[in-house]
Structures are given as C-alpha cells and as structure tokens.
Coordinates of N, CA, C and O in Angstrom, one line a residue:
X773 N 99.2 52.2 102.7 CA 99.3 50.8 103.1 C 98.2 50.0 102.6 O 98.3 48.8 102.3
X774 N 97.3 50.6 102.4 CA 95.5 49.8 102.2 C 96.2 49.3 100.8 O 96.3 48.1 100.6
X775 N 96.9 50.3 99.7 CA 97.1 49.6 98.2 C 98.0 47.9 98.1 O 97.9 47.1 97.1
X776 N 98.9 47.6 99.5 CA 99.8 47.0 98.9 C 98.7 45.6 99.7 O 98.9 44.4 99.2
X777 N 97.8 45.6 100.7 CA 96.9 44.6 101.1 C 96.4 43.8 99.8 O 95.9 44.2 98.7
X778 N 97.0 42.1 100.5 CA 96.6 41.3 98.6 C 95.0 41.5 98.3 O 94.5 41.2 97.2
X779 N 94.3 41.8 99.2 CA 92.9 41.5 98.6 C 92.6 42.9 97.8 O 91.5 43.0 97.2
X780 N 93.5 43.8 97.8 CA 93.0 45.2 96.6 C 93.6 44.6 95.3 O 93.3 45.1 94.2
X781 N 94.5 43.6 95.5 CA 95.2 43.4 93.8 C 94.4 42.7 93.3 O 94.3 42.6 92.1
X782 N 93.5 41.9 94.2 CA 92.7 41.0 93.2 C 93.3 39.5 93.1 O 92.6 38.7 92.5
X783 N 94.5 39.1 93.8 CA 95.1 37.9 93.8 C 95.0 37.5 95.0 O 95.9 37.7 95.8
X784 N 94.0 36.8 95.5 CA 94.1 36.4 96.7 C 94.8 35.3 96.7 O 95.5 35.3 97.7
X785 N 95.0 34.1 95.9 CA 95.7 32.8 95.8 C 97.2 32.8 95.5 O 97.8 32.8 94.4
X786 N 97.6 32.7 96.5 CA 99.5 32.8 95.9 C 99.8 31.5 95.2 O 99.6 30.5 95.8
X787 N 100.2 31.4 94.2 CA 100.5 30.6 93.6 C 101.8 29.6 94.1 O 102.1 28.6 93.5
X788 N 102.4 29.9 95.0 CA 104.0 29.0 95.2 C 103.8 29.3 97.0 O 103.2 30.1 97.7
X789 N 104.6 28.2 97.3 CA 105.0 28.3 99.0 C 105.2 29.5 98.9 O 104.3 30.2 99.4
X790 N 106.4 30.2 98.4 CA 107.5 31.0 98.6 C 106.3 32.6 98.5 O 106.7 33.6 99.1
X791 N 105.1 32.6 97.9 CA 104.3 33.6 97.9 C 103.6 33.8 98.7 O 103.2 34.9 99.0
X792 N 103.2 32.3 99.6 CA 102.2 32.2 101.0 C 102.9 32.5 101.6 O 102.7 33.7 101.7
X793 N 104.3 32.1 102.3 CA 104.8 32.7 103.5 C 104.7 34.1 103.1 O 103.9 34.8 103.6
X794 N 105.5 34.7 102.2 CA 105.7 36.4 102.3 C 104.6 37.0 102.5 O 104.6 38.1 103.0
X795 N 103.6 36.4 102.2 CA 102.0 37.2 102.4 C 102.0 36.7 103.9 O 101.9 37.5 104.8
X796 N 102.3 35.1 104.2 CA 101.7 35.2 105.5 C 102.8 36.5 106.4 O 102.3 37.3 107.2
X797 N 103.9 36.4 106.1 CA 104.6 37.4 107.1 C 104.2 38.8 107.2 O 104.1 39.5 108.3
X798 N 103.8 39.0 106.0 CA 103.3 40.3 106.1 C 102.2 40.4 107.1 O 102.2 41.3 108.0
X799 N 101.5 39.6 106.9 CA 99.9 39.7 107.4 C 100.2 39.3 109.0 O 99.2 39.5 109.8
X800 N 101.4 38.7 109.5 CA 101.7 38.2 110.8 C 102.5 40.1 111.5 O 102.2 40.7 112.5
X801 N 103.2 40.3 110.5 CA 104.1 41.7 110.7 C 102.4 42.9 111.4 O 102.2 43.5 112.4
X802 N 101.4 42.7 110.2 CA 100.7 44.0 110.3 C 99.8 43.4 111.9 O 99.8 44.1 112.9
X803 N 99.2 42.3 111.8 CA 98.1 41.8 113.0 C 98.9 41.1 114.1 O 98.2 41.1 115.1
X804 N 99.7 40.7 114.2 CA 100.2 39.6 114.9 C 100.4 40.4 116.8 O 100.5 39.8 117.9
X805 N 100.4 41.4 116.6 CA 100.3 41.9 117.8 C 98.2 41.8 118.3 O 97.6 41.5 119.4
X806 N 97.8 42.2 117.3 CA 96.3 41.8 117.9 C 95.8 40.7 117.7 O 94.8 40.5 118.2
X807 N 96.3 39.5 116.9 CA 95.6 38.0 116.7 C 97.1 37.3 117.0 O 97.5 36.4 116.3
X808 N 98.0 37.8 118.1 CA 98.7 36.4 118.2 C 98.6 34.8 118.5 O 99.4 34.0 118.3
X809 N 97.3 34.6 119.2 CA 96.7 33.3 118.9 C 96.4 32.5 117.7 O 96.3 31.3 117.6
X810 N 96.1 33.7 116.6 CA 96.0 33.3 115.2 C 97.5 32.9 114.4 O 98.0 31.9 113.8
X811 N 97.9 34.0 114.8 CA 99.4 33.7 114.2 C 100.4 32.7 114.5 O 101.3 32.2 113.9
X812 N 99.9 32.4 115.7 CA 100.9 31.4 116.7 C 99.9 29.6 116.0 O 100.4 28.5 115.9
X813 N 98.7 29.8 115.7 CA 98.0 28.5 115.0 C 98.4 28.1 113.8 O 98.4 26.9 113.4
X814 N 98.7 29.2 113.0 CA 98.7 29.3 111.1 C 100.3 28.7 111.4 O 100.5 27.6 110.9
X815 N 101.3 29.3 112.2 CA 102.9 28.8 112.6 C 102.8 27.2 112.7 O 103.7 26.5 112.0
X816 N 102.0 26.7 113.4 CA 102.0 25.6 113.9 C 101.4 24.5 113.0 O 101.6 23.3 113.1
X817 N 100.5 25.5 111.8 CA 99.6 24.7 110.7 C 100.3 24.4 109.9 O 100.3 23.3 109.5
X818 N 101.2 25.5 109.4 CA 101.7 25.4 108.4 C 101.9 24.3 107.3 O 101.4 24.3 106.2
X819 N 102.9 23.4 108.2 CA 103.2 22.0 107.5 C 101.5 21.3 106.7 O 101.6 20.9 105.6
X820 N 100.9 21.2 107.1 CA 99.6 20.6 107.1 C 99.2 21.3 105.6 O 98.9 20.6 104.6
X821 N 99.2 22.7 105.8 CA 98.6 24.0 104.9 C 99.7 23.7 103.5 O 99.4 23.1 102.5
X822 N 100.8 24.2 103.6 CA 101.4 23.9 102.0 C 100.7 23.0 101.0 O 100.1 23.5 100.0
X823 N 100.9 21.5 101.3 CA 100.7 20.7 100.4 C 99.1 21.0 99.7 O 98.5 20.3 98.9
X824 N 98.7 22.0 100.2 CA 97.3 22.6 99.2 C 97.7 23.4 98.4 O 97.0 23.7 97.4
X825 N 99.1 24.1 98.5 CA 99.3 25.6 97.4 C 99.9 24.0 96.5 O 100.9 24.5 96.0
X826 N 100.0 23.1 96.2 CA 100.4 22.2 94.7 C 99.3 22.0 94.2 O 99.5 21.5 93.1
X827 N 97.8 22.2 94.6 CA 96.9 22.2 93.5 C 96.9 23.3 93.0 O 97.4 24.2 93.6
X828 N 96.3 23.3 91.3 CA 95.8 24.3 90.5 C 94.8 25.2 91.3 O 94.0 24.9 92.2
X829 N 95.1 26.3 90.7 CA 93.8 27.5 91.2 C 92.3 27.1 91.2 O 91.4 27.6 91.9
X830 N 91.9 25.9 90.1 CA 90.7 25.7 90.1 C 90.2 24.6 91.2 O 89.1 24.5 91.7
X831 N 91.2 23.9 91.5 CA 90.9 22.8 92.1 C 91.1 23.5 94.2 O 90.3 23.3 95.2
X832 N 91.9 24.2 94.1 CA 91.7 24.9 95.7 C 90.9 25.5 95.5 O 89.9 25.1 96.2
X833 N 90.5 26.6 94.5 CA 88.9 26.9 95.1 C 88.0 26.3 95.1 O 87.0 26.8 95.7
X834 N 87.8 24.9 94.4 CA 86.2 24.3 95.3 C 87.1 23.5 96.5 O 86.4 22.9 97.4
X835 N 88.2 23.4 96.5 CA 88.5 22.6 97.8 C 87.9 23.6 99.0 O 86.9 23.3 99.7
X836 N 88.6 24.7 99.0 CA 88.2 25.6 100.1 C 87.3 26.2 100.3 O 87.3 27.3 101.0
X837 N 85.8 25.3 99.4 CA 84.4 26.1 99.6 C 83.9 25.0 100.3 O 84.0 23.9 99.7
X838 N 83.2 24.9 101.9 CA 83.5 24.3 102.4 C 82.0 24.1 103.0 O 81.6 23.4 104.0
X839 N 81.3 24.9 102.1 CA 80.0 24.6 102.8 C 78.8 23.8 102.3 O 77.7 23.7 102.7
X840 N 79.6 23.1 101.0 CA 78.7 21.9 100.6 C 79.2 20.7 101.4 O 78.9 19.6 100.9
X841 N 79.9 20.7 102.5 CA 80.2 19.6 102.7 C 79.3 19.5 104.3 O 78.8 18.6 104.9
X842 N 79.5 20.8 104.6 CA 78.9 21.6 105.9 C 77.0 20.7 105.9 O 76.2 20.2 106.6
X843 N 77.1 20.9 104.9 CA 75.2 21.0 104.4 C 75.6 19.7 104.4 O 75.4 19.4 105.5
X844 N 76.0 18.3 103.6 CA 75.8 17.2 103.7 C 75.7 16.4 105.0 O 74.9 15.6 105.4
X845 N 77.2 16.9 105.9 CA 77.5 16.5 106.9 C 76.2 16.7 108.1 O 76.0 15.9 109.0
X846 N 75.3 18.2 107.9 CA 74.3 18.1 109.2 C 73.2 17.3 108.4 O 72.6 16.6 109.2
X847 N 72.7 17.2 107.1 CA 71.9 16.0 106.4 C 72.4 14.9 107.1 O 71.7 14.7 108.1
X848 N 73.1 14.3 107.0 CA 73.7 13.1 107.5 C 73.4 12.7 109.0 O 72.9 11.6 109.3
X849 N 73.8 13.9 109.9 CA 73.9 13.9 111.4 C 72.0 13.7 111.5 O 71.3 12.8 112.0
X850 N 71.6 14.6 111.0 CA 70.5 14.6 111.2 C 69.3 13.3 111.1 O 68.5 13.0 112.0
X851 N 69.6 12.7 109.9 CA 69.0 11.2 109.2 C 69.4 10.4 110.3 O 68.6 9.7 110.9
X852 N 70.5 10.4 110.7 CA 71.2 9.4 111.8 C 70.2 9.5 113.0 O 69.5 8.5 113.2
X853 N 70.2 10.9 113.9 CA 69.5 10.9 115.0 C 67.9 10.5 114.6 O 67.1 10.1 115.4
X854 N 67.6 10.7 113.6 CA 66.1 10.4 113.7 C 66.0 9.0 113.9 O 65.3 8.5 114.8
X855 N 66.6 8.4 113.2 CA 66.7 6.9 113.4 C 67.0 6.3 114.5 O 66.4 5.2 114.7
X856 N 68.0 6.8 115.6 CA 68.3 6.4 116.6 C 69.4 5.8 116.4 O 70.6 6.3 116.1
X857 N 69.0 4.5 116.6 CA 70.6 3.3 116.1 C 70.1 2.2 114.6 O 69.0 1.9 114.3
X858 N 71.2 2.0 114.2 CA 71.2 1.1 113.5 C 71.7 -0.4 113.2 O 72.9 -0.7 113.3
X859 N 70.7 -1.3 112.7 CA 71.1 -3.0 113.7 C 72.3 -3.5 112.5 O 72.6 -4.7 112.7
X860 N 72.7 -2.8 111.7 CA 74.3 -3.2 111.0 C 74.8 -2.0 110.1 O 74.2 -0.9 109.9
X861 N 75.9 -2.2 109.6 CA 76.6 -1.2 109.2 C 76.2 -0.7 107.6 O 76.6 0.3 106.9
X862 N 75.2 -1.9 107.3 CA 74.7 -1.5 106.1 C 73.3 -0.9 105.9 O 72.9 -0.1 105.1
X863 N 72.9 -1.5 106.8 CA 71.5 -0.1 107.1 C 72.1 1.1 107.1 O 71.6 1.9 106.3
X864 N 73.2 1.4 107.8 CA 73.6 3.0 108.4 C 73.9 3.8 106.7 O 73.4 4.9 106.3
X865 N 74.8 2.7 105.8 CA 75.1 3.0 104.7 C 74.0 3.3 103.7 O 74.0 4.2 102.8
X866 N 73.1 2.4 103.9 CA 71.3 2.6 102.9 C 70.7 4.2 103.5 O 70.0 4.8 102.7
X867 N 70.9 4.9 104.7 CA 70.4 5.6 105.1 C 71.0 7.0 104.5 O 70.4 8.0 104.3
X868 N 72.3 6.7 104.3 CA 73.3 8.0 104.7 C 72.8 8.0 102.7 O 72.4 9.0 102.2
X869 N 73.0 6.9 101.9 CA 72.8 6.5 100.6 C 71.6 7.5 100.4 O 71.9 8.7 100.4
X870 N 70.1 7.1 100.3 CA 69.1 8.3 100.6 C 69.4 9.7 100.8 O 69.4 10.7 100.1
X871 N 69.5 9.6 101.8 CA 70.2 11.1 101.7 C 70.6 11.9 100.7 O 70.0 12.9 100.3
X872 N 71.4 11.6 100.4 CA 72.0 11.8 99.2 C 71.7 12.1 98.3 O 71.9 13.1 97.6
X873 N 70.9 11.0 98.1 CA 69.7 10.8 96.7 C 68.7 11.7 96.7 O 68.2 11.9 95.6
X874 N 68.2 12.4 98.0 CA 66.9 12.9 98.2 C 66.9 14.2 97.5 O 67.8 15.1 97.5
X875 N 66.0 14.2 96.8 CA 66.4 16.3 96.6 C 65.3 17.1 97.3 O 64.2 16.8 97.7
X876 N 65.9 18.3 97.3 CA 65.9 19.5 97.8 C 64.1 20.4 97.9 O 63.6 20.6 96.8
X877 N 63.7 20.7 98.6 CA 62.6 21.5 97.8 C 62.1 22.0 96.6 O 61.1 21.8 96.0
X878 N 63.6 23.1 96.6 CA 63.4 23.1 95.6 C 63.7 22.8 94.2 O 63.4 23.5 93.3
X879 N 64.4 21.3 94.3 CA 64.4 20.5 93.7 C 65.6 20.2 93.3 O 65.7 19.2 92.5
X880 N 66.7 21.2 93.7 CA 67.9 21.0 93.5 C 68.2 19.5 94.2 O 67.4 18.8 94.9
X881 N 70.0 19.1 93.7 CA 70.7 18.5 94.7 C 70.8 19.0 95.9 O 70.7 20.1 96.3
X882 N 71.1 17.8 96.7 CA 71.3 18.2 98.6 C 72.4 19.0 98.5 O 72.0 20.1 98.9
X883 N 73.6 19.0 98.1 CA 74.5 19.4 98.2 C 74.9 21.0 97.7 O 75.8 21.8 98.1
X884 N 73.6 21.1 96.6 CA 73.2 22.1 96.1 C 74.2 22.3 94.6 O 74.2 21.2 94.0
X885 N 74.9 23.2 93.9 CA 75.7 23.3 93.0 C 76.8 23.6 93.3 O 77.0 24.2 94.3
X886 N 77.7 23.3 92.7 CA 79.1 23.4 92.7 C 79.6 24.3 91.8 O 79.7 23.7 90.7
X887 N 80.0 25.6 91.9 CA 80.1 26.7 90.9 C 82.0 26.1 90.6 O 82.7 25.9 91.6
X888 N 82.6 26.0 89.4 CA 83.9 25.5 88.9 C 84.2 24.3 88.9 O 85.2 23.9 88.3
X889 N 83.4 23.5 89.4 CA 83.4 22.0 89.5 C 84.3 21.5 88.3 O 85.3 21.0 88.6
X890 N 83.9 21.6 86.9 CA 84.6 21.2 85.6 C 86.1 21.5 85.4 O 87.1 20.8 85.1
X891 N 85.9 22.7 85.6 CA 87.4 23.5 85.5 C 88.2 22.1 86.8 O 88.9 21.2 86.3
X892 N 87.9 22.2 88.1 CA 88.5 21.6 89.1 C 88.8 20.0 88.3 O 89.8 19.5 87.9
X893 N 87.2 19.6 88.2 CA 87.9 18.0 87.7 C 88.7 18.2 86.4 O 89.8 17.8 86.8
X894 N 88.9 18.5 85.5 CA 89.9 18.9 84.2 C 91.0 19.0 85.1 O 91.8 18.0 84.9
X895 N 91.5 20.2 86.2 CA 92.8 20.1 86.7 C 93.0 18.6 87.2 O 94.0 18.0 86.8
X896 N 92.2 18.1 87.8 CA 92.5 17.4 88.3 C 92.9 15.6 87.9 O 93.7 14.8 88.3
X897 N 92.1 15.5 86.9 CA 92.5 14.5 86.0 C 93.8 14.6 85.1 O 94.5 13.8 84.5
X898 N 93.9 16.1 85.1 CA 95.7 16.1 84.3 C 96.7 15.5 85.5 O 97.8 14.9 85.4
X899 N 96.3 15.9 86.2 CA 97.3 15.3 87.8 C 96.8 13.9 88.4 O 97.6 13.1 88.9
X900 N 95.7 13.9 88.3 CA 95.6 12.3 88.6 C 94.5 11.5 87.8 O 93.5 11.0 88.3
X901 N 94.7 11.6 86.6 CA 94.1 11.6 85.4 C 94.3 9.4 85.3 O 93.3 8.7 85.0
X902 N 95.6 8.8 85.7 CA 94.9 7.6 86.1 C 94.2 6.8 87.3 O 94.0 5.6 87.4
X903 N 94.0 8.0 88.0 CA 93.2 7.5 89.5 C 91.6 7.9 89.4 O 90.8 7.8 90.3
X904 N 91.2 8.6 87.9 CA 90.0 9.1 87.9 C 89.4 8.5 86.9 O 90.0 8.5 85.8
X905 N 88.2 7.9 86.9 CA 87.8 6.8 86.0 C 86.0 8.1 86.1 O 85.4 8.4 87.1
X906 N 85.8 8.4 85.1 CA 84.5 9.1 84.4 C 83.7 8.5 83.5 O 82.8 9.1 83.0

C-alpha cells in the first residue's frame, strides 16, 4: 500500500482537476474514517480549491509557500500596535511602507527570499503577460 501513496512517486502536484479528485478520494477512502472533519472541510472547499490546479507548477508552488506572507503580516501587526493609532490612512500606509523597506539583521529582505520566484513570474506573464508591467 505504502508504494501506490503519491508522496513515494515524487508527484505531489496533480496536474488536472480530474487527478486532485482521484487522489483526493483515495486519500478520503484510506483516512476519512479517522479525519472525517478534514474530509467533510476539503468536500465543502473544494469549489474554492480547483481554480488553483489552472496555474503552472511553478506558480502554485510559491503560491502555496505561505510563510513569507506569515512573516510580513506579523511585521505589520506588530509596527501597527507599537504605534497605537494612526491620525489618517496615510500615516498607516507610510508605516506599513517602512516596514517593508526595513531589512533584516541579517540584512536580508523582511520577507526573506523567495526560492522559484523567476520560474513563477515567467509562468505567469505567459498567462497574464498583459496585466504585468516589469
């Protein structure tokens, strides 16, 4: 059983709807009696979840790395509370702006690096190649 599990093939990314469902059934077939809360959520996601299997493989994997956004987002929360409030909506924007800009210890970007980033924007300028101005 362990050989036909997708993560021994090495393909974790189904490329087509029609490959996510059969994996997800499978994976609902083998767990679904011990995570039916999970299975009964991913059921209900679904619709939401497809329209990600139409990007390229390069462009879902930095979509679904999820922890440069994690790291900007508590940067952000954080800059905010120190300040308290802010007396218009463009202060808040000068602040969050900083942020941004600031680097890292060790001297990296805040956000840190983005491993495929190129590959992703290349896919992605072939598909929305006039919504992307470089």
């Amino acid at each position: 059983m362990a050989e036909d599990h997708p993560r021994n093939t090495g393909d974790l990314h189904p490329p087509t709807v029609t490959a996510a469902e059969a994996r997800f059934e499978t994976f609902a077939a083998d767990f679904g009696a011990q995570y039916p809360a999970v299975i009964r959520l991913w059921r209900t996601s679904w619709a939401q979840f497809v329209p990600f299997l139409d990007y390229d493989h390069e462009v879902r994997k930095v979509l679904y790395t999820t922890n440069i956004i994690e790291s900007l987002n508590a940067r952000f929360r954080q800059a905010a509370r120190r300040r308290g409030h802010f007396p218009t909506e463009q202060a808040a924007m000068k602040v969050l702006y900083l942020v941004v800009q600031q680097k890292r210890k060790g001297g990296g970007s805040i956000t840190g690096r983005v491993y495929g980033w190129a590959k992703a924007l290349n896919a992605l300028i072939l598909a929305y190649g006039d919504r992307i101005a470089i």
